[in-house]
mmCIF file of C-alpha atoms and ligand atoms in Angstrom:
data_model
loop_
_atom_site.group_PDB
_atom_site.id
_atom_site.type_symbol
_atom_site.label_atom_id
_atom_site.label_comp_id
_atom_site.label_asym_id
_atom_site.label_seq_id
_atom_site.Cartn_x
_atom_site.Cartn_y
_atom_site.Cartn_z
ATOM 1 C CA MET A 211 -0.034 -0.017 -0.004
ATOM 2 C CA THR A 212 1.228 3.499 -0.822
ATOM 3 C CA ASP A 213 1.924 5.499 2.185
ATOM 4 C CA HIS A 214 -0.158 8.624 1.992
ATOM 5 C CA THR A 215 0.337 9.724 5.562
ATOM 6 C CA SER A 216 3.386 11.880 5.049
ATOM 7 C CA GLY A 217 0.974 14.456 3.434
ATOM 8 C CA ALA A 218 0.344 15.760 0.036
ATOM 9 C CA HIS A 219 2.193 18.945 0.952
ATOM 10 C CA SER A 220 5.565 17.235 0.449
ATOM 11 C CA ALA A 221 4.695 16.578 -3.173
ATOM 12 C CA ALA A 222 3.289 20.071 -3.884
ATOM 13 C CA ARG A 223 5.601 22.415 -5.833
ATOM 14 C CA GLY A 224 3.489 24.760 -7.985
ATOM 15 C CA ILE A 225 1.496 27.537 -6.295
ATOM 16 C CA GLU A 226 -1.783 25.915 -7.316
ATOM 17 C CA SER A 227 -0.716 22.693 -5.518
ATOM 18 C CA LEU A 228 0.633 24.639 -2.419
ATOM 19 C CA ALA A 229 -2.654 26.649 -2.211
ATOM 20 C CA VAL A 230 -4.626 23.365 -1.843
ATOM 21 C CA HIS A 231 -2.176 21.221 0.243
ATOM 22 C CA ALA A 232 0.198 23.431 2.325
ATOM 23 C CA GLY A 233 -0.676 23.099 5.924
ATOM 24 C CA GLN A 234 -3.894 21.079 4.976
ATOM 25 C CA ALA A 235 -2.816 17.514 5.772
ATOM 26 C CA PHE A 236 -5.769 15.152 6.572
ATOM 27 C CA ASP A 237 -6.694 14.664 10.157
ATOM 28 C CA PRO A 238 -4.515 11.659 11.485
ATOM 29 C CA THR A 239 -7.142 10.362 13.944
ATOM 30 C CA THR A 240 -10.149 10.245 11.642
ATOM 31 C CA GLY A 241 -8.675 10.503 8.081
ATOM 32 C CA ALA A 242 -10.940 13.574 7.465
ATOM 33 C CA VAL A 243 -9.521 15.062 4.277
ATOM 34 C CA ILE A 244 -10.381 18.555 5.565
ATOM 35 C CA PRO A 245 -8.583 19.376 8.744
ATOM 36 C CA PRO A 246 -11.138 20.172 11.554
ATOM 37 C CA VAL A 247 -11.645 23.596 13.064
ATOM 38 C CA HIS A 248 -10.129 23.500 16.548
ATOM 39 C CA PHE A 249 -12.220 25.662 18.823
ATOM 40 C CA SER A 250 -10.687 24.458 22.082
ATOM 41 C CA THR A 251 -9.060 27.274 23.985
ATOM 42 C CA THR A 252 -6.948 24.952 26.153
ATOM 43 C CA TYR A 253 -5.102 21.616 25.771
ATOM 44 C CA ALA A 254 -4.785 18.731 28.145
ATOM 45 C CA GLN A 255 -1.291 18.157 29.396
ATOM 46 C CA ASP A 256 0.344 14.699 29.990
ATOM 47 C CA GLY A 257 1.806 15.729 33.318
ATOM 48 C CA ILE A 258 2.840 19.359 33.956
ATOM 49 C CA GLY A 259 4.305 20.834 30.826
ATOM 50 C CA GLY A 260 3.609 17.578 28.824
ATOM 51 C CA LEU A 261 2.180 19.168 25.666
ATOM 52 C CA ARG A 262 1.070 16.800 22.937
ATOM 53 C CA GLY A 263 1.274 19.087 19.917
ATOM 54 C CA GLY A 264 3.033 22.073 21.361
ATOM 55 C CA TYR A 265 -0.310 23.686 22.061
ATOM 56 C CA GLU A 266 -1.128 25.183 25.435
ATOM 57 C CA TYR A 267 -3.602 28.000 25.251
ATOM 58 C CA GLY A 268 -5.581 29.513 22.285
ATOM 59 C CA ARG A 269 -3.909 32.862 22.223
ATOM 60 C CA SER A 270 -0.365 31.366 22.132
ATOM 61 C CA GLY A 271 -1.251 28.809 19.493
ATOM 62 C CA ASN A 272 -4.031 26.906 17.748
ATOM 63 C CA PRO A 273 -3.791 24.154 15.132
ATOM 64 C CA THR A 274 -6.259 25.772 12.701
ATOM 65 C CA ARG A 275 -4.189 28.949 12.870
ATOM 66 C CA THR A 276 -1.024 27.045 12.342
ATOM 67 C CA ALA A 277 -2.543 25.508 9.261
ATOM 68 C CA LEU A 278 -3.271 28.941 7.879
ATOM 69 C CA GLU A 279 0.211 30.212 8.704
ATOM 70 C CA THR A 280 1.872 27.236 7.006
ATOM 71 C CA GLN A 281 -0.270 27.816 3.852
ATOM 72 C CA LEU A 282 0.541 31.571 3.815
ATOM 73 C CA ALA A 283 4.281 30.994 4.279
ATOM 74 C CA ALA A 284 4.305 28.365 1.485
ATOM 75 C CA LEU A 285 2.467 30.618 -0.963
ATOM 76 C CA GLU A 286 4.743 33.602 -0.385
ATOM 77 C CA GLY A 287 7.875 31.413 -0.246
ATOM 78 C CA GLY A 288 8.826 32.687 3.207
ATOM 79 C CA ARG A 289 10.053 30.783 6.265
ATOM 80 C CA HIS A 290 7.569 32.311 8.732
ATOM 81 C CA GLY A 291 3.773 33.007 8.384
ATOM 82 C CA ILE A 292 2.151 34.852 11.258
ATOM 83 C CA SER A 293 -1.631 35.487 11.113
ATOM 84 C CA PHE A 294 -3.688 38.171 12.818
ATOM 85 C CA ALA A 295 -7.226 39.307 13.468
ATOM 86 C CA SER A 296 -6.986 41.925 10.624
ATOM 87 C CA GLY A 297 -4.533 43.435 8.186
ATOM 88 C CA LEU A 298 -4.077 46.354 10.412
ATOM 89 C CA ALA A 299 -3.370 44.232 13.446
ATOM 90 C CA ALA A 300 -0.595 42.453 11.444
ATOM 91 C CA GLU A 301 0.777 45.839 10.488
ATOM 92 C CA ASP A 302 0.603 47.067 14.132
ATOM 93 C CA ALA A 303 2.563 43.998 15.428
ATOM 94 C CA LEU A 304 5.241 44.363 12.762
ATOM 95 C CA LEU A 305 5.725 48.131 13.409
ATOM 96 C CA ARG A 306 5.736 47.937 17.158
ATOM 97 C CA SER A 307 8.100 44.954 17.205
ATOM 98 C CA VAL A 308 10.536 46.628 14.866
ATOM 99 C CA LEU A 309 10.410 50.431 15.732
ATOM 100 C CA THR A 310 11.567 52.245 18.779
ATOM 101 C CA PRO A 311 10.724 55.908 19.627
ATOM 102 C CA GLY A 312 12.500 58.238 17.261
ATOM 103 C CA ASP A 313 12.611 55.731 14.341
ATOM 104 C CA GLU A 314 11.188 56.820 11.064
ATOM 105 C CA VAL A 315 9.081 55.113 8.439
ATOM 106 C CA LEU A 316 9.323 56.048 4.827
ATOM 107 C CA LEU A 317 5.889 55.321 3.406
ATOM 108 C CA GLY A 318 4.566 55.297 -0.096
ATOM 109 C CA ASP A 319 2.413 58.327 -0.887
ATOM 110 C CA ASP A 320 -0.589 56.186 -1.930
ATOM 111 C CA VAL A 321 -0.648 53.494 0.584
ATOM 112 C CA TYR A 322 -3.818 52.167 2.217
ATOM 113 C CA GLY A 323 -5.306 55.018 4.314
ATOM 114 C CA GLY A 324 -5.550 52.907 7.410
ATOM 115 C CA THR A 325 -1.735 52.237 7.271
ATOM 116 C CA TYR A 326 -1.065 55.936 7.251
ATOM 117 C CA ARG A 327 -3.615 56.512 10.078
ATOM 118 C CA LEU A 328 -2.016 53.769 12.166
ATOM 119 C CA ILE A 329 1.526 55.193 11.866
ATOM 120 C CA ALA A 330 0.511 58.903 12.007
ATOM 121 C CA ARG A 331 -2.113 58.677 14.724
ATOM 122 C CA VAL A 332 -1.528 55.695 16.752
ATOM 123 C CA LEU A 333 2.303 55.248 16.670
ATOM 124 C CA GLY A 334 3.023 58.930 16.152
ATOM 125 C CA PRO A 335 2.258 59.880 19.760
ATOM 126 C CA TRP A 336 4.687 57.158 20.827
ATOM 127 C CA GLY A 337 7.503 58.850 18.985
ATOM 128 C CA VAL A 338 7.427 57.096 15.621
ATOM 129 C CA LYS A 339 8.083 59.465 12.759
ATOM 130 C CA LEU A 340 6.809 59.341 9.266
ATOM 131 C CA ARG A 341 7.783 60.606 5.794
ATOM 132 C CA VAL A 342 5.862 60.187 2.543
ATOM 133 C CA VAL A 343 7.375 59.613 -0.847
ATOM 134 C CA ASP A 344 6.419 58.430 -4.273
ATOM 135 C CA MET A 345 7.866 54.923 -4.099
ATOM 136 C CA SER A 346 7.388 54.303 -7.785
ATOM 137 C CA ASP A 347 10.082 57.059 -8.350
ATOM 138 C CA LEU A 348 13.295 55.284 -7.121
ATOM 139 C CA GLY A 349 15.224 58.569 -7.605
ATOM 140 C CA ALA A 350 12.847 60.229 -5.120
ATOM 141 C CA VAL A 351 13.389 57.419 -2.649
ATOM 142 C CA ALA A 352 17.137 57.579 -2.963
ATOM 143 C CA ALA A 353 16.998 61.420 -2.407
ATOM 144 C CA ALA A 354 14.791 60.937 0.655
ATOM 145 C CA LEU A 355 17.098 58.382 2.134
ATOM 146 C CA GLU A 356 20.093 60.510 1.467
ATOM 147 C CA GLU A 357 18.576 63.329 3.353
ATOM 148 C CA ARG A 358 17.989 60.994 6.350
ATOM 149 C CA PRO A 359 17.908 57.187 6.551
ATOM 150 C CA ALA A 360 14.714 55.363 7.695
ATOM 151 C CA ARG A 361 14.130 52.253 9.700
ATOM 152 C CA ILE A 362 11.378 50.923 7.507
ATOM 153 C CA LEU A 363 10.549 51.401 3.774
ATOM 154 C CA TRP A 364 6.830 50.528 3.284
ATOM 155 C CA VAL A 365 5.265 50.111 -0.113
ATOM 156 C CA GLU A 366 2.163 48.905 -1.861
ATOM 157 C CA THR A 367 2.498 47.684 -5.475
ATOM 158 C CA PRO A 368 0.163 47.923 -7.285
ATOM 159 C CA SER A 369 -1.055 50.771 -5.155
ATOM 160 C CA ASN A 370 -4.490 51.757 -4.188
ATOM 161 C CA PRO A 371 -6.426 53.103 -5.989
ATOM 162 C CA LEU A 372 -4.125 54.521 -8.678
ATOM 163 C CA LEU A 373 -2.341 51.144 -9.407
ATOM 164 C CA ARG A 374 1.188 52.609 -9.493
ATOM 165 C CA ILE A 375 3.857 50.096 -9.795
ATOM 166 C CA THR A 376 7.052 50.126 -7.773
ATOM 167 C CA ASP A 377 10.159 48.203 -8.630
ATOM 168 C CA ILE A 378 10.498 45.910 -5.533
ATOM 169 C CA ALA A 379 14.021 44.748 -6.243
ATOM 170 C CA GLY A 380 15.241 48.255 -6.919
ATOM 171 C CA LEU A 381 13.539 49.545 -3.646
ATOM 172 C CA ALA A 382 15.058 46.592 -1.642
ATOM 173 C CA ALA A 383 18.468 47.448 -2.836
ATOM 174 C CA LEU A 384 17.998 51.097 -1.849
ATOM 175 C CA GLY A 385 16.513 50.130 1.556
ATOM 176 C CA HIS A 386 19.246 47.544 2.364
ATOM 177 C CA ALA A 387 22.021 50.005 1.580
ATOM 178 C CA VAL A 388 20.900 52.080 4.552
ATOM 179 C CA GLY A 389 19.970 49.081 6.806
ATOM 180 C CA ALA A 390 16.239 49.612 6.471
ATOM 181 C CA LEU A 391 13.601 46.847 6.574
ATOM 182 C CA VAL A 392 11.749 46.691 3.298
ATOM 183 C CA VAL A 393 8.058 45.926 3.593
ATOM 184 C CA VAL A 394 5.658 45.219 0.804
ATOM 185 C CA ASP A 395 1.905 45.235 1.335
ATOM 186 C CA ASN A 396 1.037 42.458 -1.212
ATOM 187 C CA THR A 397 -2.763 42.644 -0.632
ATOM 188 C CA PHE A 398 -3.570 43.790 -4.172
ATOM 189 C CA ALA A 399 -1.448 41.280 -6.086
ATOM 190 C CA SER A 400 -1.576 38.297 -3.724
ATOM 191 C CA PRO A 401 1.043 35.660 -3.889
ATOM 192 C CA ALA A 402 -0.651 34.167 -6.947
ATOM 193 C CA LEU A 403 0.589 37.130 -9.004
ATOM 194 C CA GLN A 404 3.643 38.585 -7.162
ATOM 195 C CA ARG A 405 6.142 37.167 -4.601
ATOM 196 C CA PRO A 406 7.977 40.074 -3.007
ATOM 197 C CA LEU A 407 10.336 37.993 -0.888
ATOM 198 C CA SER A 408 11.743 36.463 -4.013
ATOM 199 C CA LEU A 409 12.380 40.043 -5.341
ATOM 200 C CA GLY A 410 14.355 40.992 -2.173
ATOM 201 C CA ALA A 411 11.675 42.402 0.163
ATOM 202 C CA ASP A 412 12.071 41.510 3.816
ATOM 203 C CA VAL A 413 8.480 41.358 4.921
ATOM 204 C CA VAL A 414 5.173 40.770 3.099
ATOM 205 C CA VAL A 415 2.055 42.209 4.730
ATOM 206 C CA HIS A 416 -1.501 41.027 3.833
ATOM 207 C CA SER A 417 -4.975 42.017 4.476
ATOM 208 C CA THR A 418 -6.248 38.420 3.963
ATOM 209 C CA THR A 419 -9.762 40.126 4.142
ATOM 210 C CA LYS A 420 -9.272 40.714 0.357
ATOM 211 C CA TYR A 421 -8.124 38.335 -2.214
ATOM 212 C CA LEU A 422 -6.732 35.635 0.051
ATOM 213 C CA GLY A 423 -10.064 35.028 1.854
ATOM 214 C CA GLY A 424 -11.670 35.975 -1.390
ATOM 215 C CA HIS A 425 -15.349 35.749 -0.414
ATOM 216 C CA SER A 426 -15.889 39.025 1.515
ATOM 217 C CA ASP A 427 -16.882 36.942 4.610
ATOM 218 C CA VAL A 428 -13.766 37.056 6.913
ATOM 219 C CA VAL A 429 -11.558 39.794 8.264
ATOM 220 C CA GLY A 430 -7.822 38.845 8.790
ATOM 221 C CA GLY A 431 -4.182 39.757 8.250
ATOM 222 C CA ALA A 432 -0.765 38.192 7.986
ATOM 223 C CA LEU A 433 2.968 38.709 7.886
ATOM 224 C CA VAL A 434 5.288 36.483 5.946
ATOM 225 C CA LEU A 435 9.038 36.784 6.255
ATOM 226 C CA ASP A 436 12.298 34.895 6.415
ATOM 227 C CA ASP A 437 14.290 36.763 9.125
ATOM 228 C CA ASP A 438 14.167 34.817 12.458
ATOM 229 C CA THR A 439 14.730 37.829 14.659
ATOM 230 C CA VAL A 440 12.029 39.994 13.056
ATOM 231 C CA ALA A 441 9.654 36.957 13.037
ATOM 232 C CA GLU A 442 10.328 36.284 16.678
ATOM 233 C CA GLY A 443 9.469 39.936 17.515
ATOM 234 C CA ALA A 444 6.212 39.862 15.672
ATOM 235 C CA ARG A 445 5.169 36.517 17.019
ATOM 236 C CA PHE A 446 5.897 37.754 20.535
ATOM 237 C CA LEU A 447 3.503 40.620 20.005
ATOM 238 C CA GLN A 448 0.948 38.307 18.412
ATOM 239 C CA PHE A 449 0.997 36.378 21.728
ATOM 240 C CA ALA A 450 1.609 39.293 24.138
ATOM 241 C CA ALA A 451 -0.775 41.819 22.663
ATOM 242 C CA GLY A 452 -3.113 39.181 21.441
ATOM 243 C CA ALA A 453 -4.638 40.264 18.118
ATOM 244 C CA VAL A 454 -4.835 36.648 16.938
ATOM 245 C CA SER A 455 -7.146 35.273 14.293
ATOM 246 C CA GLY A 456 -9.909 33.137 15.690
ATOM 247 C CA PRO A 457 -10.221 29.551 14.660
ATOM 248 C CA LEU A 458 -13.221 29.909 12.323
ATOM 249 C CA ASP A 459 -11.702 32.971 10.728
ATOM 250 C CA ALA A 460 -8.440 31.104 10.140
ATOM 251 C CA TRP A 461 -10.340 28.189 8.692
ATOM 252 C CA LEU A 462 -12.386 30.354 6.368
ATOM 253 C CA THR A 463 -9.270 31.973 5.161
ATOM 254 C CA THR A 464 -7.590 28.677 4.446
ATOM 255 C CA ARG A 465 -10.625 27.531 2.423
ATOM 256 C CA GLY A 466 -10.581 30.662 0.421
ATOM 257 C CA ILE A 467 -6.940 30.430 -0.299
ATOM 258 C CA LYS A 468 -7.305 27.038 -1.964
ATOM 259 C CA THR A 469 -8.944 28.700 -4.977
ATOM 260 C CA LEU A 470 -6.782 31.791 -5.016
ATOM 261 C CA PRO A 471 -4.749 31.029 -8.155
ATOM 262 C CA LEU A 472 -7.898 30.241 -10.051
ATOM 263 C CA ARG A 473 -9.752 33.328 -8.893
ATOM 264 C CA MET A 474 -6.793 35.612 -9.607
ATOM 265 C CA GLN A 475 -6.681 34.319 -13.128
ATOM 266 C CA ARG A 476 -10.354 35.172 -13.728
ATOM 267 C CA HIS A 477 -10.179 38.506 -11.893
ATOM 268 C CA SER A 478 -7.177 39.493 -14.043
ATOM 269 C CA GLU A 479 -8.713 38.388 -17.332
ATOM 270 C CA SER A 480 -11.960 40.190 -16.701
ATOM 271 C CA ALA A 481 -10.202 43.323 -15.378
ATOM 272 C CA GLN A 482 -8.040 43.410 -18.495
ATOM 273 C CA ALA A 483 -11.189 43.155 -20.669
ATOM 274 C CA ILE A 484 -12.966 45.972 -18.751
ATOM 275 C CA ALA A 485 -9.887 48.161 -18.762
ATOM 276 C CA GLU A 486 -9.442 47.837 -22.531
ATOM 277 C CA HIS A 487 -13.213 48.425 -23.028
ATOM 278 C CA LEU A 488 -13.169 51.578 -20.961
ATOM 279 C CA GLU A 489 -10.105 52.857 -22.619
ATOM 280 C CA GLY A 490 -11.614 52.244 -26.023
ATOM 281 C CA SER A 491 -14.942 53.763 -25.158
ATOM 282 C CA GLY A 492 -13.701 57.357 -25.366
ATOM 283 C CA ARG A 493 -16.105 58.023 -22.458
ATOM 284 C CA VAL A 494 -13.617 58.195 -19.539
ATOM 285 C CA ALA A 495 -10.837 60.618 -18.971
ATOM 286 C CA ARG A 496 -8.316 57.949 -17.920
ATOM 287 C CA VAL A 497 -8.133 54.279 -17.098
ATOM 288 C CA TYR A 498 -5.634 53.018 -14.522
ATOM 289 C CA TYR A 499 -4.700 49.409 -15.041
ATOM 290 C CA PRO A 500 -1.181 48.057 -15.166
ATOM 291 C CA GLY A 501 -2.285 45.563 -17.932
ATOM 292 C CA LEU A 502 -2.675 48.497 -20.405
ATOM 293 C CA ALA A 503 0.212 49.370 -22.573
ATOM 294 C CA SER A 504 -0.621 53.068 -21.756
ATOM 295 C CA HIS A 505 -0.037 52.441 -18.118
ATOM 296 C CA PRO A 506 3.414 53.966 -17.087
ATOM 297 C CA GLY A 507 4.243 50.948 -14.979
ATOM 298 C CA HIS A 508 3.116 48.386 -17.612
ATOM 299 C CA GLU A 509 6.597 46.959 -18.450
ATOM 300 C CA LEU A 510 7.703 46.757 -14.842
ATOM 301 C CA ALA A 511 4.454 45.071 -13.824
ATOM 302 C CA ALA A 512 4.876 42.526 -16.681
ATOM 303 C CA ARG A 513 8.368 41.755 -15.267
ATOM 304 C CA GLN A 514 7.578 41.417 -11.601
ATOM 305 C CA MET A 515 4.004 40.084 -11.746
ATOM 306 C CA THR A 516 2.523 37.030 -13.531
ATOM 307 C CA ARG A 517 -0.789 38.807 -14.259
ATOM 308 C CA PHE A 518 -2.051 42.329 -13.653
ATOM 309 C CA GLY A 519 -4.748 41.805 -11.024
ATOM 310 C CA GLY A 520 -8.399 42.487 -10.549
ATOM 311 C CA ILE A 521 -8.585 46.242 -9.708
ATOM 312 C CA VAL A 522 -9.279 48.804 -12.320
ATOM 313 C CA SER A 523 -9.592 52.537 -11.520
ATOM 314 C CA LEU A 524 -11.000 55.120 -13.878
ATOM 315 C CA ALA A 525 -11.036 58.915 -13.823
ATOM 316 C CA LEU A 526 -14.222 60.602 -15.084
ATOM 317 C CA GLU A 527 -14.727 64.190 -16.023
ATOM 318 C CA ASP A 528 -15.390 65.454 -12.601
ATOM 319 C CA ALA A 529 -16.404 64.492 -9.052
ATOM 320 C CA ALA A 530 -20.105 64.648 -9.912
ATOM 321 C CA SER A 531 -19.638 62.228 -12.814
ATOM 322 C CA ALA A 532 -17.642 59.928 -10.661
ATOM 323 C CA ARG A 533 -20.198 59.739 -7.951
ATOM 324 C CA ARG A 534 -22.938 59.270 -10.577
ATOM 325 C CA PHE A 535 -21.046 56.392 -12.136
ATOM 326 C CA ALA A 536 -20.452 54.705 -8.742
ATOM 327 C CA GLU A 537 -24.183 54.989 -7.871
ATOM 328 C CA SER A 538 -25.271 53.722 -11.270
ATOM 329 C CA THR A 539 -23.821 50.231 -11.618
ATOM 330 C CA ARG A 540 -25.937 47.217 -10.599
ATOM 331 C CA LEU A 541 -23.746 44.170 -10.749
ATOM 332 C CA PHE A 542 -20.914 46.198 -9.329
ATOM 333 C CA GLN A 543 -22.336 46.850 -5.824
ATOM 334 C CA LEU A 544 -21.410 50.064 -4.171
ATOM 335 C CA ALA A 545 -19.323 49.039 -1.108
ATOM 336 C CA GLU A 546 -15.907 49.386 0.562
ATOM 337 C CA SER A 547 -13.288 46.648 0.319
ATOM 338 C CA LEU A 548 -12.226 44.519 -2.612
ATOM 339 C CA GLY A 549 -10.978 41.179 -3.681
ATOM 340 C CA GLY A 550 -14.146 39.132 -3.238
ATOM 341 C CA VAL A 551 -15.833 36.912 -5.885
ATOM 342 C CA GLU A 552 -18.481 39.659 -6.324
ATOM 343 C CA SER A 553 -17.694 42.905 -8.237
ATOM 344 C CA LEU A 554 -17.625 46.007 -6.181
ATOM 345 C CA VAL A 555 -17.481 49.771 -7.056
ATOM 346 C CA ASN A 556 -16.020 52.268 -4.621
ATOM 347 C CA TYR A 557 -15.733 56.079 -4.610
ATOM 348 C CA PRO A 558 -12.448 56.474 -2.780
ATOM 349 C CA ASP A 559 -12.658 60.223 -1.940
ATOM 350 C CA ALA A 560 -15.720 59.705 0.272
ATOM 351 C CA MET A 561 -15.410 56.023 1.087
ATOM 352 C CA THR A 562 -12.147 54.032 1.536
ATOM 353 C CA HIS A 563 -9.923 57.042 1.385
ATOM 354 C CA ALA A 564 -12.009 59.626 3.328
ATOM 355 C CA SER A 565 -9.546 59.436 6.191
ATOM 356 C CA VAL A 566 -6.664 60.787 4.026
ATOM 357 C CA ARG A 567 -8.598 63.683 2.466
ATOM 358 C CA GLY A 568 -6.458 66.803 2.474
ATOM 359 C CA THR A 569 -3.245 64.833 3.128
ATOM 360 C CA ALA A 570 -0.429 63.874 0.732
ATOM 361 C CA LEU A 571 -2.321 60.691 0.235
ATOM 362 C CA ALA A 572 -5.625 62.208 -0.984
ATOM 363 C CA VAL A 573 -7.164 60.561 -4.010
ATOM 364 C CA PRO A 574 -8.325 62.702 -6.919
ATOM 365 C CA GLU A 575 -12.146 63.248 -6.506
ATOM 366 C CA GLU A 576 -12.987 62.193 -10.061
ATOM 367 C CA VAL A 577 -11.590 58.664 -9.504
ATOM 368 C CA VAL A 578 -13.751 55.535 -9.154
ATOM 369 C CA ARG A 579 -12.268 52.100 -8.261
ATOM 370 C CA LEU A 580 -13.652 48.783 -9.481
ATOM 371 C CA SER A 581 -12.931 45.440 -7.834
ATOM 372 C CA VAL A 582 -13.676 43.198 -10.783
ATOM 373 C CA GLY A 583 -15.273 39.916 -9.589
ATOM 374 C CA ILE A 584 -15.625 36.524 -11.147
ATOM 375 C CA GLU A 585 -19.060 36.966 -12.737
ATOM 376 C CA SER A 586 -19.626 36.620 -16.486
ATOM 377 C CA VAL A 587 -17.441 39.224 -18.080
ATOM 378 C CA ASP A 588 -20.184 40.083 -20.617
ATOM 379 C CA ASP A 589 -22.549 41.069 -17.699
ATOM 380 C CA LEU A 590 -19.754 43.145 -16.184
ATOM 381 C CA LEU A 591 -19.058 44.974 -19.365
ATOM 382 C CA ALA A 592 -22.838 45.624 -19.950
ATOM 383 C CA ASP A 593 -23.106 46.929 -16.340
ATOM 384 C CA VAL A 594 -20.179 49.417 -16.939
ATOM 385 C CA ASP A 595 -21.755 50.545 -20.177
ATOM 386 C CA GLY A 596 -25.090 51.012 -18.383
ATOM 387 C CA ALA A 597 -23.471 53.253 -15.884
ATOM 388 C CA LEU A 598 -21.534 55.243 -18.514
ATOM 389 C CA ALA A 599 -24.877 55.841 -20.368
ATOM 390 C CA LYS A 600 -26.261 57.491 -17.310
ATOM 391 C CA LEU A 601 -23.574 60.194 -17.113
HETATM 392 C C1 PLP B 1351 -7.831 46.518 3.551
HETATM 393 C C2 PLP B 1351 -6.304 46.782 3.455
HETATM 394 C C3 PLP B 1351 -5.508 46.799 4.607
HETATM 395 C C4 PLP B 1351 -6.113 46.709 6.060
HETATM 396 O O1 PLP B 1351 -6.552 45.425 6.290
HETATM 397 P P1 PLP B 1351 -7.782 45.134 7.231
HETATM 398 O O2 PLP B 1351 -7.914 43.664 7.101
HETATM 399 O O3 PLP B 1351 -8.965 45.853 6.779
HETATM 400 O O4 PLP B 1351 -7.331 45.525 8.619
HETATM 401 C C5 PLP B 1351 -4.177 47.113 4.419
HETATM 402 N N1 PLP B 1351 -3.605 47.155 3.248
HETATM 403 C C6 PLP B 1351 -4.399 47.105 2.039
HETATM 404 C C7 PLP B 1351 -3.713 47.301 0.772
HETATM 405 C C8 PLP B 1351 -5.758 46.898 2.225
HETATM 406 O O5 PLP B 1351 -6.474 46.887 1.050
#
């Protein structure tokens, strides 16, 4: 008889195989192919300190969470995966474990508004400093670092919502030359399209709420990295500050991840079709999508990503047209967030990016962001046309 007990994970190489099998070995006691959700908060000990699986208490460790962390680490090609209750909780743990008062973060000028808010308004009062720069302009980054080094370089690529592309390898080289930790928020691309650690980044941050979970039904976050010392610090804060992901959240995320590569393929194909359609329509002022030859980061994106992703932004004539468009689609539901199987439309200025209005991170008020779902692309194109017809 073939021995199947060593687990399918050991035979998984490609990202599609890892998504299905990493950390997902069948239950050894029952043979259940899907590992159970472990709700227990505490674990029986065989004599004092005699832990059967290394588990002691639900905040310090949980097998369902371990399964998710193994899967995330495998997908990003990192040694350590650490999961949290939300993307911001993951960011907070990383920032607080790495920074000390007086340290500075050099932040991309179009990162997620909540990241800016966390650093400026939560960590700022504790002495953490912040500078903002256009990370897609490596000359500007080099000049900023020459002026004063930073402890952390933090970038999102593609960025939100203008889909700017930053050269991760180039940024890593600049950061490492001044001893900075280079952090990439890989939420928009997901590891199915881009693997920042392989390009030289030190830490990958995720809001698993988006593409990784993929079904708009679970909030979560994660860090993936290679460095043992940084990982130990972040894991200590996961335990000591306690923003852990709950068992059911972790399980839902692992289930979502199994179809990530398939979903990203469909999201990308449909987004490309919509971006080309919008650009060719002559009815919008500008289309932002890295898969378009007209996008300034197109060639770089083609080099460091395997596909261009599921987010398309468009600029209309003015704020009123943008608002009208966002309120006119039917299949694209008007809502915050992104990355789910269902298509969503968002008006950044008053929704996702309202907290950065009036700052260096403000989004032009004529911009609308589409999160292209996995519905029939013909229906999505018709929906976009219907909204354009109402302008
Ligand atoms: C949503 C998001 C976050 C924050 O994650 P939460 O899970 O909402 O805490 C961080 N970065 C990006 C790019 C996001 O889209």
